Amino acid sequence: MKAPYSPPFAATLPEVLTTDEAAAALNRKPQTLRKWACLENGPIRPVRINGRLAWRVAELQALLDGGAA
């Protein structure tokens, strides 16, 4: 029995982006996203991975499509 095809890890899209990457995608400064995280008042909220902020790609895409996730 053959296992189903799975693309190489590098070929798959990430589930989260760094603050710098997310800021570039949203055309905002990284500090704006850090402020959203600190004050918990932005249109999206990050997840924390080992104490660092990570921004969900699905939520970024929903925001870019015209609404909050």
mmCIF file of C-alpha atoms in Angstrom:
data_model
loop_
_atom_site.group_PDB
_atom_site.id
_atom_site.type_symbol
_atom_site.label_atom_id
_atom_site.label_comp_id
_atom_site.label_asym_id
_atom_site.label_seq_id
_atom_site.Cartn_x
_atom_site.Cartn_y
_atom_site.Cartn_z
ATOM 1 C CA MET A 1 0.000 0.000 0.000
ATOM 2 C CA LYS A 2 1.479 3.313 -1.094
ATOM 3 C CA ALA A 3 1.214 6.416 1.105
ATOM 4 C CA PRO A 4 -0.582 9.434 -0.367
ATOM 5 C CA TYR A 5 1.612 12.086 -1.951
ATOM 6 C CA SER A 6 2.803 14.771 0.397
ATOM 7 C CA PRO A 7 4.723 17.752 -0.999
ATOM 8 C CA PRO A 8 8.119 18.507 0.536
ATOM 9 C CA PHE A 9 7.985 20.668 3.646
ATOM 10 C CA ALA A 10 9.623 23.625 1.862
ATOM 11 C CA ALA A 11 6.911 23.587 -0.820
ATOM 12 C CA THR A 12 4.048 24.004 1.640
ATOM 13 C CA LEU A 13 2.793 27.427 2.663
ATOM 14 C CA PRO A 14 3.476 28.547 6.218
ATOM 15 C CA GLU A 15 0.596 28.781 8.678
ATOM 16 C CA VAL A 16 2.114 31.795 10.425
ATOM 17 C CA LEU A 17 4.393 34.692 9.518
ATOM 18 C CA THR A 18 6.817 36.722 11.576
ATOM 19 C CA THR A 19 5.878 40.253 12.563
ATOM 20 C CA ASP A 20 8.129 41.713 9.860
ATOM 21 C CA GLU A 21 6.621 39.463 7.179
ATOM 22 C CA ALA A 22 3.047 40.143 8.308
ATOM 23 C CA ALA A 23 3.670 43.899 8.433
ATOM 24 C CA ALA A 24 5.000 43.853 4.879
ATOM 25 C CA ALA A 25 1.942 41.893 3.712
ATOM 26 C CA LEU A 26 -0.379 44.451 5.341
ATOM 27 C CA ASN A 27 1.675 47.470 4.251
ATOM 28 C CA ARG A 28 2.145 48.512 7.882
ATOM 29 C CA LYS A 29 5.179 49.031 10.073
ATOM 30 C CA PRO A 30 6.146 46.111 12.330
ATOM 31 C CA GLN A 31 5.698 48.346 15.374
ATOM 32 C CA THR A 32 2.001 48.760 14.469
ATOM 33 C CA LEU A 33 1.487 45.006 14.720
ATOM 34 C CA ARG A 34 3.447 44.875 17.977
ATOM 35 C CA LYS A 35 1.163 47.590 19.356
ATOM 36 C CA TRP A 36 -1.921 45.587 18.290
ATOM 37 C CA ALA A 37 -0.498 42.619 20.195
ATOM 38 C CA CYS A 38 0.417 44.605 23.303
ATOM 39 C CA LEU A 39 -2.827 46.569 23.588
ATOM 40 C CA GLU A 40 -4.991 43.732 22.212
ATOM 41 C CA ASN A 41 -6.926 46.242 20.124
ATOM 42 C CA GLY A 42 -6.008 45.384 16.545
ATOM 43 C CA PRO A 43 -8.159 43.731 13.903
ATOM 44 C CA ILE A 44 -6.254 40.464 14.363
ATOM 45 C CA ARG A 45 -4.324 38.923 17.246
ATOM 46 C CA PRO A 46 -1.083 37.002 17.076
ATOM 47 C CA VAL A 47 -0.168 33.675 18.563
ATOM 48 C CA ARG A 48 2.939 33.435 20.684
ATOM 49 C CA ILE A 49 5.489 30.778 19.828
ATOM 50 C CA ASN A 50 8.364 30.517 22.310
ATOM 51 C CA GLY A 51 7.656 34.081 23.423
ATOM 52 C CA ARG A 52 7.672 35.498 19.897
ATOM 53 C CA LEU A 53 4.739 36.858 17.956
ATOM 54 C CA ALA A 54 3.460 34.916 14.968
ATOM 55 C CA TRP A 55 0.603 36.025 12.736
ATOM 56 C CA ARG A 56 -1.796 33.494 11.181
ATOM 57 C CA VAL A 57 -1.766 33.602 7.382
ATOM 58 C CA ALA A 58 -5.499 32.789 7.228
ATOM 59 C CA GLU A 59 -6.343 35.798 9.417
ATOM 60 C CA LEU A 60 -4.040 38.080 7.424
ATOM 61 C CA GLN A 61 -5.715 36.946 4.210
ATOM 62 C CA ALA A 62 -9.188 37.523 5.658
ATOM 63 C CA LEU A 63 -8.150 41.027 6.713
ATOM 64 C CA LEU A 64 -6.768 41.758 3.252
ATOM 65 C CA ASP A 65 -9.993 40.448 1.706
ATOM 66 C CA GLY A 66 -11.950 43.098 3.554
ATOM 67 C CA GLY A 67 -12.880 41.772 6.962
ATOM 68 C CA ALA A 68 -11.473 40.609 10.239
ATOM 69 C CA ALA A 69 -11.085 36.882 10.776
#
